[in-house]
PDB file of C-alpha atoms in Angstrom:
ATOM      1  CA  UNK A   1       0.000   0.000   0.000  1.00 45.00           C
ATOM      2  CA  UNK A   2       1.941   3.528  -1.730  1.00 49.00           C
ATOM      3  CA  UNK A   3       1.865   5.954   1.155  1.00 53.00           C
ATOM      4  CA  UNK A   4       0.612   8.955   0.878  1.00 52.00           C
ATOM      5  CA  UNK A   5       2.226  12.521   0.985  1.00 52.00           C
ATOM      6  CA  UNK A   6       2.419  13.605   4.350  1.00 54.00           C
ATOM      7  CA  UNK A   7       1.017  17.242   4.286  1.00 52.00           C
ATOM      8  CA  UNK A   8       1.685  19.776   6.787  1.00 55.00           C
ATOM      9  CA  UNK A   9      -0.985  21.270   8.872  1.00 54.00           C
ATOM     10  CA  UNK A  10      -1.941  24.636   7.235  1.00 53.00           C
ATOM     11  CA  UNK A  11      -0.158  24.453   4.290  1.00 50.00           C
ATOM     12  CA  UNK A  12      -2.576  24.612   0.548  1.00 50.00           C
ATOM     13  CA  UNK A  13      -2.659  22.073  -1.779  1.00 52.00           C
ATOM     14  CA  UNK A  14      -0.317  22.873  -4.999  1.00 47.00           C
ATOM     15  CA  UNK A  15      -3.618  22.494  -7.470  1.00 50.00           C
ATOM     16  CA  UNK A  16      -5.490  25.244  -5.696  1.00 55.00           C
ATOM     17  CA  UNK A  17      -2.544  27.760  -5.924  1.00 62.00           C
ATOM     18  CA  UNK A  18      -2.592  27.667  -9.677  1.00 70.00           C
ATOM     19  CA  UNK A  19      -4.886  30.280 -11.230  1.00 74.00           C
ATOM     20  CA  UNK A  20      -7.876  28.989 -12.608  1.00 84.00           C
ATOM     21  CA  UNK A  21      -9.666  31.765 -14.607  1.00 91.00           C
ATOM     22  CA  UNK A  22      -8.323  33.330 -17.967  1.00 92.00           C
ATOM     23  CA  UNK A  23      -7.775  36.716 -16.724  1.00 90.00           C
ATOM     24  CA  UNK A  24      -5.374  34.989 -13.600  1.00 93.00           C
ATOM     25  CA  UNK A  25      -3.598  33.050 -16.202  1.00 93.00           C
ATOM     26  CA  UNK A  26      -2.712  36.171 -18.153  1.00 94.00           C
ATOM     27  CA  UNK A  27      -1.858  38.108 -15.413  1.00 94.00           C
ATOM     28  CA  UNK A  28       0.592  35.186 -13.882  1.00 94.00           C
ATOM     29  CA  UNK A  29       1.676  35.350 -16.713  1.00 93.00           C
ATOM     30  CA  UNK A  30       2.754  38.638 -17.070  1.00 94.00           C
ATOM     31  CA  UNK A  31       3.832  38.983 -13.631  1.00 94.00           C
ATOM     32  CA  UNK A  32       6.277  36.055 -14.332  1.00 94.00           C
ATOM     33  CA  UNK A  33       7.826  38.072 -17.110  1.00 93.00           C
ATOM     34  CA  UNK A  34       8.126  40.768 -15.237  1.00 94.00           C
ATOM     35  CA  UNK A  35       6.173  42.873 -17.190  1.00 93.00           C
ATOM     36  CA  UNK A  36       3.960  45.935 -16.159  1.00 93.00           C
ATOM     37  CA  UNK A  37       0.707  46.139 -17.546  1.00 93.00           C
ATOM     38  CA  UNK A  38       1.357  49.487 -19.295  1.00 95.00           C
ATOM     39  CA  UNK A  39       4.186  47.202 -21.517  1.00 94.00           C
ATOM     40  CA  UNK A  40       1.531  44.656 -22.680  1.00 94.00           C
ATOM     41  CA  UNK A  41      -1.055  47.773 -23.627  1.00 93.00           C
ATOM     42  CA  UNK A  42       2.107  49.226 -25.171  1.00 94.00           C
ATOM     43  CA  UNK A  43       2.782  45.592 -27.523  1.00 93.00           C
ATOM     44  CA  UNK A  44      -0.698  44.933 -28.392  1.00 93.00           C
ATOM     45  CA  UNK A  45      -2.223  48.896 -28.278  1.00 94.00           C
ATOM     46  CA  UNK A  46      -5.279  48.030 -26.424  1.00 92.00           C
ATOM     47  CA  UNK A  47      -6.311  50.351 -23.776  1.00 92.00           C
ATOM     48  CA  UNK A  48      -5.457  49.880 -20.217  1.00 93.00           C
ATOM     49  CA  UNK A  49      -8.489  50.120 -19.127  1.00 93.00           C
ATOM     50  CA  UNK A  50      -9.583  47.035 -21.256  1.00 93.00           C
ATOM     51  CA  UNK A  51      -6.507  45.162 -19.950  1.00 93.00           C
ATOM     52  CA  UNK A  52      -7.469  45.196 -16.748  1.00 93.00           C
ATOM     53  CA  UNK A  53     -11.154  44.560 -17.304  1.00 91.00           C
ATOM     54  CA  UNK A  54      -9.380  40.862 -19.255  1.00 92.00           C
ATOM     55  CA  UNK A  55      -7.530  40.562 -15.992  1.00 93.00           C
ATOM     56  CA  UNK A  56     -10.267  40.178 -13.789  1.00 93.00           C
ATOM     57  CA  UNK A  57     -12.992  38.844 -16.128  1.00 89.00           C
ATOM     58  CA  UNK A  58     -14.938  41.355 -16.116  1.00 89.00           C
ATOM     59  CA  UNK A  59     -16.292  41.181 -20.040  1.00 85.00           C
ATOM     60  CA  UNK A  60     -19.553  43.366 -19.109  1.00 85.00           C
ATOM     61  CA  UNK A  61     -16.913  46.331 -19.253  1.00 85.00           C
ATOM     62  CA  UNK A  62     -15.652  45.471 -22.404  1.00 86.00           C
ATOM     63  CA  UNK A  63     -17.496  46.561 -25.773  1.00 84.00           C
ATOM     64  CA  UNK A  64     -18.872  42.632 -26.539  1.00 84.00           C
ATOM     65  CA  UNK A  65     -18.393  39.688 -26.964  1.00 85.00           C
ATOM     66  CA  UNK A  66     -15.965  39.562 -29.885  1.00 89.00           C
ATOM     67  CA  UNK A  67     -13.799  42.183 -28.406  1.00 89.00           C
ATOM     68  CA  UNK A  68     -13.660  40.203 -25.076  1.00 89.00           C
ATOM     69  CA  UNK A  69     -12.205  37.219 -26.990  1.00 92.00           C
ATOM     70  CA  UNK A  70      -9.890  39.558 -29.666  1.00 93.00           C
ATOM     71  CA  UNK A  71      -8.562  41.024 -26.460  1.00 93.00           C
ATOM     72  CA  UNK A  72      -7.813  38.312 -24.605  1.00 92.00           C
ATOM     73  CA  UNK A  73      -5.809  36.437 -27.084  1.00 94.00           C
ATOM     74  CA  UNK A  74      -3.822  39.557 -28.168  1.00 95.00           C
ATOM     75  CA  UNK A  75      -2.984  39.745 -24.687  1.00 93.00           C
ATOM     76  CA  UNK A  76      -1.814  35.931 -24.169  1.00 94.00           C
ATOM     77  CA  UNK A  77       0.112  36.353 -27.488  1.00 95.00           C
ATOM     78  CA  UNK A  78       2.349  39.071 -25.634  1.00 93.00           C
ATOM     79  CA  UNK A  79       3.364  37.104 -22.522  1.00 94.00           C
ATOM     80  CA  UNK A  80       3.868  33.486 -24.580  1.00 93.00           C
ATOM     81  CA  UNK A  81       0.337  31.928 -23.410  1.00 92.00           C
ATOM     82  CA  UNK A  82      -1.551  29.298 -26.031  1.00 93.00           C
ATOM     83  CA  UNK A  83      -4.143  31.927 -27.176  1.00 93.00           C
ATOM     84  CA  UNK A  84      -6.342  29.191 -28.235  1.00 94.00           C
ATOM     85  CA  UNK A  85      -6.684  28.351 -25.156  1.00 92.00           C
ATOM     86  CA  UNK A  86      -7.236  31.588 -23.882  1.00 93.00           C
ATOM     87  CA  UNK A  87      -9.511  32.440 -26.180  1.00 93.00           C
ATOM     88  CA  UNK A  88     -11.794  28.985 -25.893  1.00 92.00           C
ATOM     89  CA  UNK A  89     -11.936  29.826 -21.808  1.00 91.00           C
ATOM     90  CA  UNK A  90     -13.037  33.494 -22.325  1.00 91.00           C
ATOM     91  CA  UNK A  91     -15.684  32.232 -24.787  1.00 91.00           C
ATOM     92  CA  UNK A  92     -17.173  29.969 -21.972  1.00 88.00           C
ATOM     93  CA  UNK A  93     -16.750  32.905 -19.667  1.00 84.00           C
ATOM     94  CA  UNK A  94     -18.558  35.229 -21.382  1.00 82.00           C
ATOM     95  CA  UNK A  95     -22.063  33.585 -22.423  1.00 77.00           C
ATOM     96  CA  UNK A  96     -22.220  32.515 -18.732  1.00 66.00           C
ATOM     97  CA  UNK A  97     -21.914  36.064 -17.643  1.00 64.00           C
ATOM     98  CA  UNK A  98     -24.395  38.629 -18.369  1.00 56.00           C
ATOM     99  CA  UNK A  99     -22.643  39.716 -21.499  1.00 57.00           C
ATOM    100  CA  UNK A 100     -23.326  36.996 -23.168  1.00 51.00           C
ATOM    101  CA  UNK A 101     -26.639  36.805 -21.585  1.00 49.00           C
ATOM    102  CA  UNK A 102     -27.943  40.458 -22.725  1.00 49.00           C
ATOM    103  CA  UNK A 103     -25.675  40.457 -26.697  1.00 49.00           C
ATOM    104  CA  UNK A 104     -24.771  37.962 -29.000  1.00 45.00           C
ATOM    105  CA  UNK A 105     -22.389  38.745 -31.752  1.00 45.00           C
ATOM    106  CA  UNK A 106     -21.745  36.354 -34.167  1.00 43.00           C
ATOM    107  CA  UNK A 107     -18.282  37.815 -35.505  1.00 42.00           C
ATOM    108  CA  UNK A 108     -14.548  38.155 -34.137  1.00 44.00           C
ATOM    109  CA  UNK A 109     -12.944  41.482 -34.475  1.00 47.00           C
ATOM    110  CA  UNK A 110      -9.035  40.829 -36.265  1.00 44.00           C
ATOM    111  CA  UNK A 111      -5.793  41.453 -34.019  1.00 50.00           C
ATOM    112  CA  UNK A 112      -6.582  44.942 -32.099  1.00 52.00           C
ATOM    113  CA  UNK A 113      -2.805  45.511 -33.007  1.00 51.00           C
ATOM    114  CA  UNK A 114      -3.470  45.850 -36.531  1.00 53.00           C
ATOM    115  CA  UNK A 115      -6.873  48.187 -36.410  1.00 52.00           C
ATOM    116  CA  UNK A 116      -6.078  51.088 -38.271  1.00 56.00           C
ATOM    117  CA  UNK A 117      -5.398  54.157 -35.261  1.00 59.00           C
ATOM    118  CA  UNK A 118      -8.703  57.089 -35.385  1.00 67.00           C
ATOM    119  CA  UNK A 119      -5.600  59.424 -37.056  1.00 79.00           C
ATOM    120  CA  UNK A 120      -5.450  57.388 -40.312  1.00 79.00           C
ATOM    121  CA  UNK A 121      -9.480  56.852 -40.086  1.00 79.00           C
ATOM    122  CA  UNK A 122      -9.720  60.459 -40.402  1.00 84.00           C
ATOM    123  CA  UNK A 123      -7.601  61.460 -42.525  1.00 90.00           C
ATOM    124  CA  UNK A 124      -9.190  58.165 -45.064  1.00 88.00           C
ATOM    125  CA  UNK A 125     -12.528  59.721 -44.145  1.00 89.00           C
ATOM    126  CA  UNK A 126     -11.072  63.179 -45.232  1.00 90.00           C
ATOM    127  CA  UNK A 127     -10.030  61.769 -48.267  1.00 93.00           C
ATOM    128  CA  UNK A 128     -13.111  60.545 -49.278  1.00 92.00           C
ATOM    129  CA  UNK A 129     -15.054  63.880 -48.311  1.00 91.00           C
ATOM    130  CA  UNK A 130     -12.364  65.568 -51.451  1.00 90.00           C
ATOM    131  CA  UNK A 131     -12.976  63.169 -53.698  1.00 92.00           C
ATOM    132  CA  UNK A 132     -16.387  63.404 -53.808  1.00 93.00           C
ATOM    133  CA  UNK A 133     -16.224  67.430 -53.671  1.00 86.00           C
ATOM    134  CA  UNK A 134     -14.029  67.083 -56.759  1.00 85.00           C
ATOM    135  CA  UNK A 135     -16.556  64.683 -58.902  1.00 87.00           C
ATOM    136  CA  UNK A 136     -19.382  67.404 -58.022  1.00 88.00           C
ATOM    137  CA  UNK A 137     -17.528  70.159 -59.238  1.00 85.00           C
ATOM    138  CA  UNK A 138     -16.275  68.147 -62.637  1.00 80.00           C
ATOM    139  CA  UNK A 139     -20.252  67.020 -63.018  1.00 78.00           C
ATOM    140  CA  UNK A 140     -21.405  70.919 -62.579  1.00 76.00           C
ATOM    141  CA  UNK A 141     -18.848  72.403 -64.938  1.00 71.00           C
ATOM    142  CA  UNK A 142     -19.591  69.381 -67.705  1.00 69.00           C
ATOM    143  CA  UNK A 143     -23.026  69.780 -67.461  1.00 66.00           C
ATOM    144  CA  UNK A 144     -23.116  73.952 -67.396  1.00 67.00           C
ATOM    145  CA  UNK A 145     -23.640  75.168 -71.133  1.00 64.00           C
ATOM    146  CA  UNK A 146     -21.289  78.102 -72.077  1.00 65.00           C
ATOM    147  CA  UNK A 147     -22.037  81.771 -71.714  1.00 66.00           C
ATOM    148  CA  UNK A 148     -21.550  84.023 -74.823  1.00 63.00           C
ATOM    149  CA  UNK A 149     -18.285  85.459 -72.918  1.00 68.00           C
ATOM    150  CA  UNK A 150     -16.839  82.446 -73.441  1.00 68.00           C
ATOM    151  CA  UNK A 151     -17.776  81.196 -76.175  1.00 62.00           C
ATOM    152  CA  UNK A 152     -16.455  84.725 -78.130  1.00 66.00           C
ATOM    153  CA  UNK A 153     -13.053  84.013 -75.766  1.00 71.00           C
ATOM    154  CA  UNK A 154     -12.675  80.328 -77.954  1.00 70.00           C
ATOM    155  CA  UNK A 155     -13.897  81.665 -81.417  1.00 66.00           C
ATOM    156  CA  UNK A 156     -10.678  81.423 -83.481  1.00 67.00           C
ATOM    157  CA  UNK A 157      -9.102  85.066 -84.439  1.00 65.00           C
ATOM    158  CA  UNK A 158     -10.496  85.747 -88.101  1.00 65.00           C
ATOM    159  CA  UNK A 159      -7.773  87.088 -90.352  1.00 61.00           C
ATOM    160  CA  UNK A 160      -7.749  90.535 -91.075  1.00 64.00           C
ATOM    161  CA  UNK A 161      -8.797  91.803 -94.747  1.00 62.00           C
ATOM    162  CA  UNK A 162      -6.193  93.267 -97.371  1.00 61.00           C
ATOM    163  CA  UNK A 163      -6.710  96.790 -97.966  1.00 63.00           C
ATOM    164  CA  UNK A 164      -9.056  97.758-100.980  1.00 64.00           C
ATOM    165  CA  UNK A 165      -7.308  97.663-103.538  1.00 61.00           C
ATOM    166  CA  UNK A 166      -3.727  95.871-102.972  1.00 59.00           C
ATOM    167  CA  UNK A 167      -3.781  92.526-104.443  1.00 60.00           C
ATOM    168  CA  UNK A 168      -1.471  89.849-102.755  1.00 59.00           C
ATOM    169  CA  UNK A 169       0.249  87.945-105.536  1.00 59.00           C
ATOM    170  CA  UNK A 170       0.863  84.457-104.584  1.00 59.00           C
ATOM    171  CA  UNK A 171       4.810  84.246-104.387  1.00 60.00           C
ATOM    172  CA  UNK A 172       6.850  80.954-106.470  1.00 61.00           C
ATOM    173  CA  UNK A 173       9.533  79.582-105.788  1.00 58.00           C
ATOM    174  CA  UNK A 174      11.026  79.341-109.122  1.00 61.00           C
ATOM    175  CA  UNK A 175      14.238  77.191-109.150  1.00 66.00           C
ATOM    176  CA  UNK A 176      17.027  78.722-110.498  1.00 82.00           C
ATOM    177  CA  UNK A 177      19.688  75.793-111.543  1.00 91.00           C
ATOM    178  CA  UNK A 178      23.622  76.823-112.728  1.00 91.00           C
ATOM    179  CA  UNK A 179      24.875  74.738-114.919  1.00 94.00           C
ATOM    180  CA  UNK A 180      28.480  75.032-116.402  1.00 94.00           C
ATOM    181  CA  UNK A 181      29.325  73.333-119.374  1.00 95.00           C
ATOM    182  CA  UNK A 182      33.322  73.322-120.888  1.00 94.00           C
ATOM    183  CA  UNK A 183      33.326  74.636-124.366  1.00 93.00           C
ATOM    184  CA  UNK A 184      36.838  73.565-124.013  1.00 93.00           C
ATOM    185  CA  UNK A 185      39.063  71.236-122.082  1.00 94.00           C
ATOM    186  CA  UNK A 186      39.196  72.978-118.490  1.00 92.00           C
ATOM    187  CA  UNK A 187      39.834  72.445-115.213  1.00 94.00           C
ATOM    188  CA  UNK A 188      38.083  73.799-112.237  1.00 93.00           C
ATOM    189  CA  UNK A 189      37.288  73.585-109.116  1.00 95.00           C
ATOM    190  CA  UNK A 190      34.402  74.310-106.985  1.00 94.00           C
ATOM    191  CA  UNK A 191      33.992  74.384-102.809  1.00 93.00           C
ATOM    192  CA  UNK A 192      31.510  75.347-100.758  1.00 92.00           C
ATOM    193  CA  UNK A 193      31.433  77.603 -97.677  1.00 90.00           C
ATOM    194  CA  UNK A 194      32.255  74.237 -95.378  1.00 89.00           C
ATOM    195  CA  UNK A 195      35.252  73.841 -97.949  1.00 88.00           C
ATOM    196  CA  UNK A 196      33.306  70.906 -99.063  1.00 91.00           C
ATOM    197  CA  UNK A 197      34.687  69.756-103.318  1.00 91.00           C
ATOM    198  CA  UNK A 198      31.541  70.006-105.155  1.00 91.00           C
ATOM    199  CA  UNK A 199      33.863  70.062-108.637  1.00 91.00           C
ATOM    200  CA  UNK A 200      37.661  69.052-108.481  1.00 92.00           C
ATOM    201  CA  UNK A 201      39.209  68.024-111.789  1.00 91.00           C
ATOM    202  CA  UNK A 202      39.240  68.301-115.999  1.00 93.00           C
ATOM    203  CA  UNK A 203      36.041  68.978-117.603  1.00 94.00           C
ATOM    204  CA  UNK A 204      35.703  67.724-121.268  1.00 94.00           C
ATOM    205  CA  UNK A 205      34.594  69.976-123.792  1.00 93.00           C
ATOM    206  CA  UNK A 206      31.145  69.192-123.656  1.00 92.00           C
ATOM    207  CA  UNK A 207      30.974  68.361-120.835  1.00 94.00           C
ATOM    208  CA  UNK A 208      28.406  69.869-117.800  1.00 93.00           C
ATOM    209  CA  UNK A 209      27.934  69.830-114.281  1.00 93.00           C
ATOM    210  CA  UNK A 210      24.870  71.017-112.419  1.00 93.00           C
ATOM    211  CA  UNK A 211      25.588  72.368-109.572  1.00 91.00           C
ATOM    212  CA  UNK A 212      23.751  70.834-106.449  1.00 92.00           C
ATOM    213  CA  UNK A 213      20.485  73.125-105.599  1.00 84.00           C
ATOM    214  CA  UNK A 214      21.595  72.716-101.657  1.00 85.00           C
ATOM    215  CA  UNK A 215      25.026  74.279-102.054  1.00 88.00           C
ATOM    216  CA  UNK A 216      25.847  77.147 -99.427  1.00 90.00           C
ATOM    217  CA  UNK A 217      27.811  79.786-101.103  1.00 90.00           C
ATOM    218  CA  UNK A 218      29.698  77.952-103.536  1.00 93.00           C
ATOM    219  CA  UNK A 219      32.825  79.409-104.999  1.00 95.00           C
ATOM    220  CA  UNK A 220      35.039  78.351-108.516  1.00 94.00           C
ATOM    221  CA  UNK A 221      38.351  77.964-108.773  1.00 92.00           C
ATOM    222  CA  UNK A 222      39.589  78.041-112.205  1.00 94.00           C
ATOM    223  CA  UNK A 223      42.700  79.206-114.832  1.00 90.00           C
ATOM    224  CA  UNK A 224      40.430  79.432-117.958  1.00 92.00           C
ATOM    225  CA  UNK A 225      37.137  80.992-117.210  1.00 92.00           C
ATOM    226  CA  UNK A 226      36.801  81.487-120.512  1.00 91.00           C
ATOM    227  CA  UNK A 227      36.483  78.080-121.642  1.00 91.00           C
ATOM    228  CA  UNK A 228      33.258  77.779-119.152  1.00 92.00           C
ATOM    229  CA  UNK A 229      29.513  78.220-120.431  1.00 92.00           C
ATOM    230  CA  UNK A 230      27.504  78.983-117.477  1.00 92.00           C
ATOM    231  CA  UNK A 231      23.567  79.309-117.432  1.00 93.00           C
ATOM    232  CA  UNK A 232      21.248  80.096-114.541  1.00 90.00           C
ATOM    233  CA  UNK A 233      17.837  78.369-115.153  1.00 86.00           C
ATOM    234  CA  UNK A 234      18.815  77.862-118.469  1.00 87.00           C
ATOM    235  CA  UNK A 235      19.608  81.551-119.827  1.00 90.00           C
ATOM    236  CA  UNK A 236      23.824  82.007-120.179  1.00 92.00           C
ATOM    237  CA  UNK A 237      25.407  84.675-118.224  1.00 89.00           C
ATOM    238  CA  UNK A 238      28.226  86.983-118.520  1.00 90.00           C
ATOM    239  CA  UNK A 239      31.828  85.268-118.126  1.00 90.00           C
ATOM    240  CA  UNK A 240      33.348  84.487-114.587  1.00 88.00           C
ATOM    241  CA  UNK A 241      36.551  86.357-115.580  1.00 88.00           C
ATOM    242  CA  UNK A 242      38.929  87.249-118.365  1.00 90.00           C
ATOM    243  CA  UNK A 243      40.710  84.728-120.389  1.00 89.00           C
ATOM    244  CA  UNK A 244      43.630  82.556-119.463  1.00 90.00           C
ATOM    245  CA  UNK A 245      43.157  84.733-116.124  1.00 90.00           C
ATOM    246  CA  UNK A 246      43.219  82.784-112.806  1.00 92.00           C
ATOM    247  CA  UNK A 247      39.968  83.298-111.021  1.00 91.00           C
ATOM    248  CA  UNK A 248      39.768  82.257-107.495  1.00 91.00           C
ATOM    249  CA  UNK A 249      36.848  82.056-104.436  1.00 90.00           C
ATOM    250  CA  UNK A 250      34.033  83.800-107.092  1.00 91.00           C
ATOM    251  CA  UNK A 251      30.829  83.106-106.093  1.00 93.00           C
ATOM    252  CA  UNK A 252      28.745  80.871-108.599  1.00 90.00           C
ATOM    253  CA  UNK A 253      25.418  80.427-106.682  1.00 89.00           C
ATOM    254  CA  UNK A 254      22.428  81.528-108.749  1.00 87.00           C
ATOM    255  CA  UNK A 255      21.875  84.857-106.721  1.00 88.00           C
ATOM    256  CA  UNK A 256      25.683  85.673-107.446  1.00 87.00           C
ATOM    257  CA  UNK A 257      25.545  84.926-111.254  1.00 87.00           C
ATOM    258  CA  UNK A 258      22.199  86.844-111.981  1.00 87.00           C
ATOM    259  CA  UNK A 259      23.497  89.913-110.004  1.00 86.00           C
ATOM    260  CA  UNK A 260      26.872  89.968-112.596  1.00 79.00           C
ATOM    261  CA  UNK A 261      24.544  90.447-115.378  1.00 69.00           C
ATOM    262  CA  UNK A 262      24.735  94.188-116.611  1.00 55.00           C
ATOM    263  CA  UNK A 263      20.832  96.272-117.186  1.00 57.00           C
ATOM    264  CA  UNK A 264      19.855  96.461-120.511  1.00 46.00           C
ATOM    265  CA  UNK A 265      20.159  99.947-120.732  1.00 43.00           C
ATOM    266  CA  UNK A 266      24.626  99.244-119.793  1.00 45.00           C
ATOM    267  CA  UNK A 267      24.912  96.163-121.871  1.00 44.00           C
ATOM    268  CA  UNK A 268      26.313  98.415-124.772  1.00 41.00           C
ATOM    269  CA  UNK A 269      27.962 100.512-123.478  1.00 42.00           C
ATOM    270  CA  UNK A 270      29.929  97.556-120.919  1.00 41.00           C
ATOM    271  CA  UNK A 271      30.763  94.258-121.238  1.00 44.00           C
ATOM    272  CA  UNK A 272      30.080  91.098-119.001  1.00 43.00           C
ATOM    273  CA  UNK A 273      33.672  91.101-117.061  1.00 44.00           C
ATOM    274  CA  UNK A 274      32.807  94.795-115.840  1.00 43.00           C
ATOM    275  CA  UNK A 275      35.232  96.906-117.524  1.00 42.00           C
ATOM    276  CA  UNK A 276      34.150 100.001-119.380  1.00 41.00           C
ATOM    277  CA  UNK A 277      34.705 100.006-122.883  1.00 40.00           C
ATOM    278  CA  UNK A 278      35.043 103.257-124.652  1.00 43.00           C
ATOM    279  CA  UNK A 279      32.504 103.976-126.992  1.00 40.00           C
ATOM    280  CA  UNK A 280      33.731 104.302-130.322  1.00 40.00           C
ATOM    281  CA  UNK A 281      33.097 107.746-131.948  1.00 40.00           C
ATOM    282  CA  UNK A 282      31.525 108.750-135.269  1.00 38.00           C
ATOM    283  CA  UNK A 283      33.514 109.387-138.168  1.00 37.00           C
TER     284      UNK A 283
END
C-alpha cells in the first residue's frame, strides 16, 4: 500500500494555488515576465483600461463579446500563453456572464494591433469627403452650357482683310539651276562655304555639271574661265573672268551669277567682265 504525501498542517494544496480563470492566467503570466501592464497595452495597443477589465474577467466592461475574446488572445500572445486556449476559456466565460446573456455577436474582431489608429481613419474619411467634392464640381462644370463670354473668348481670331485695292500675288519659288558646261578642255574647281569639293578636276569639252540646288555659297576655282559656259535656269550669263586669267573664291550660286549680269540699258555701253569700254566715236 503507496503511502501517501504527508502534508503539513496549514499548508494549501499545490492544485489550488494555480490560477484557474483566464484573466489569472494572463496576469501570472505577465507577472512572471516581469512585465507591467502598461508594456503589454504598449505591444498589443489596447487600452489599459480594457486590460485590466481581461484581468479580472470582467467582459460586461468590455465593448462585446468579440472584443472580449480579440482582447484576450492579443494579450496571451504578448506574454507566450496558447491563445487558443485563452480564447476557448473566455468564450465559456462570457455567455455565462451577463454579457453573453444580454448580446450575442456572431463575428470576431481581427488582431486589435493591426486596427487602423482614429488618425489614419480620419484622414481616409477626409479623403473621401475631397474626392467626392471634386466629382461634383467636374459634373457641374460638364453639365453647365457656355455663356456668350466664353464662347467669343474660344472663337478662333479671323484674319484681317487686305486693304481695298492691294492685291497679294501668290509668291513661287522658281528654281534657279547653274549649270556650267566646258566649251573647251578645263579644269576647275568648286567648294563650298564648309570647304566641301563640289567640282575638283578636268572637264571635257562638252561636258556639264549642275551644280547641287543645296550648295551654301559655292565658290570656282579656275585658270580658264573662258572656256566655261555657265547658265542660270537655263539663260547664259556673262563670263566668270577674263581669259587665261586665274579666277579664285568667285561666287557661282544663282543669286551671285544673276546679279553679274549688266541692265539692258549698260549692256552696250559695258561688257560682261565689268570693264568700261570706250565707246567708239563717229567718223
Amino acid at each position: 500500500m503507496a503511502e501517501e504525501p504527508d502534508i503539513e498542517p496549514g499548508a494549501t494544496p499545490v492544485e489550488d494555488t494555480q490560477p484557474k480563470t483566464p484573466g489569472a492566467k494572463l496576469r501570472a503570466a505577465r507577472e512572471a515576465q516581469g512585465l507591467s501592464l502598461q508594456d503589454v497595452a504598449t505591444r498589443t495597443r489596447i487600452a489599459l483600461r480594457q486590460l485590466e477589465a481581461v484581468e479580472r474577467d470582467d467582459y460586461g466592461a468590455l465593448p462585446g463579446i468579440p472584443y472580449a475574446v480579440g482582447f484576450a488572445r492579443a494579450y496571451a500572445r504578448a506574454v507566450d500563453v496558447d491563445e487558443v486556449a485563452i480564447a476557448a476559456e473566455v468564450r465559456e466565460g462570457v455567455h455565462g456572464s451577463d454579457l453573453g446573456a444580454n448580446r450575442y455577436e456572431a463575428f470576431e474582431p481581427a488582431d486589435p494591433a493591426r486596427v487602423p489608429s482614429r488618425t489614419l481613419a480620419w484622414t481616409l474619411a477626409a479623403v473621401v469627403l475631397l474626392l467626392i467634392g471634386g466629382y461634383i464640381i467636374w459634373r457641374t462644370q460638364l453639365f453647365t452650357p457656355p455663356t456668350s463670354e466664353d464662347i467669343a473668348a474660344n472663337a478662333p481670331a479671323r484674319p484681317s482683310a487686305p486693304p481695298a485695292g492691294s492685291a497679294v500675288a501668290p509668291i513661287r519659288q522658281v528654281p534657279q539651276t547653274v549649270v556650267f558646261t566646258a566649251v573647251d578642255d578645263v579644269w576647275l574647281r568648286i567648294v563650298d562655304e564648309a570647304g566641301e569639293r563640289l567640282k575638283d578636276g578636268t572637264m571635257k569639252k562638252g561636258e556639264s555639271f549642275t551644280l547641287p540646288a543645296g550648295a551654301r555659297n559655292p565658290t570656282i576655282l579656275t585658270g580658264r574661265p573662258q572656256a566655261l559656259s555657265v547658265t542660270v535656269g537655263g539663260k547664259p550669263v556673262p563670263p566668270l573672268g577674263a581669259a587665261d586669267r586665274t579666277i579664285a573664291d568667285v561666287p557661282v550660286n544663282a543669286e551671285a551669277l544673276l546679279a553679274r549680269a549688266a541692265p539692258a540699258g549698260q549692256q552696250s555701253g559695258t561688257p560682261a567682265g565689268g570693264q568700261a569700254v570706250p565707246a567708239a566715236s563717229a567718223n
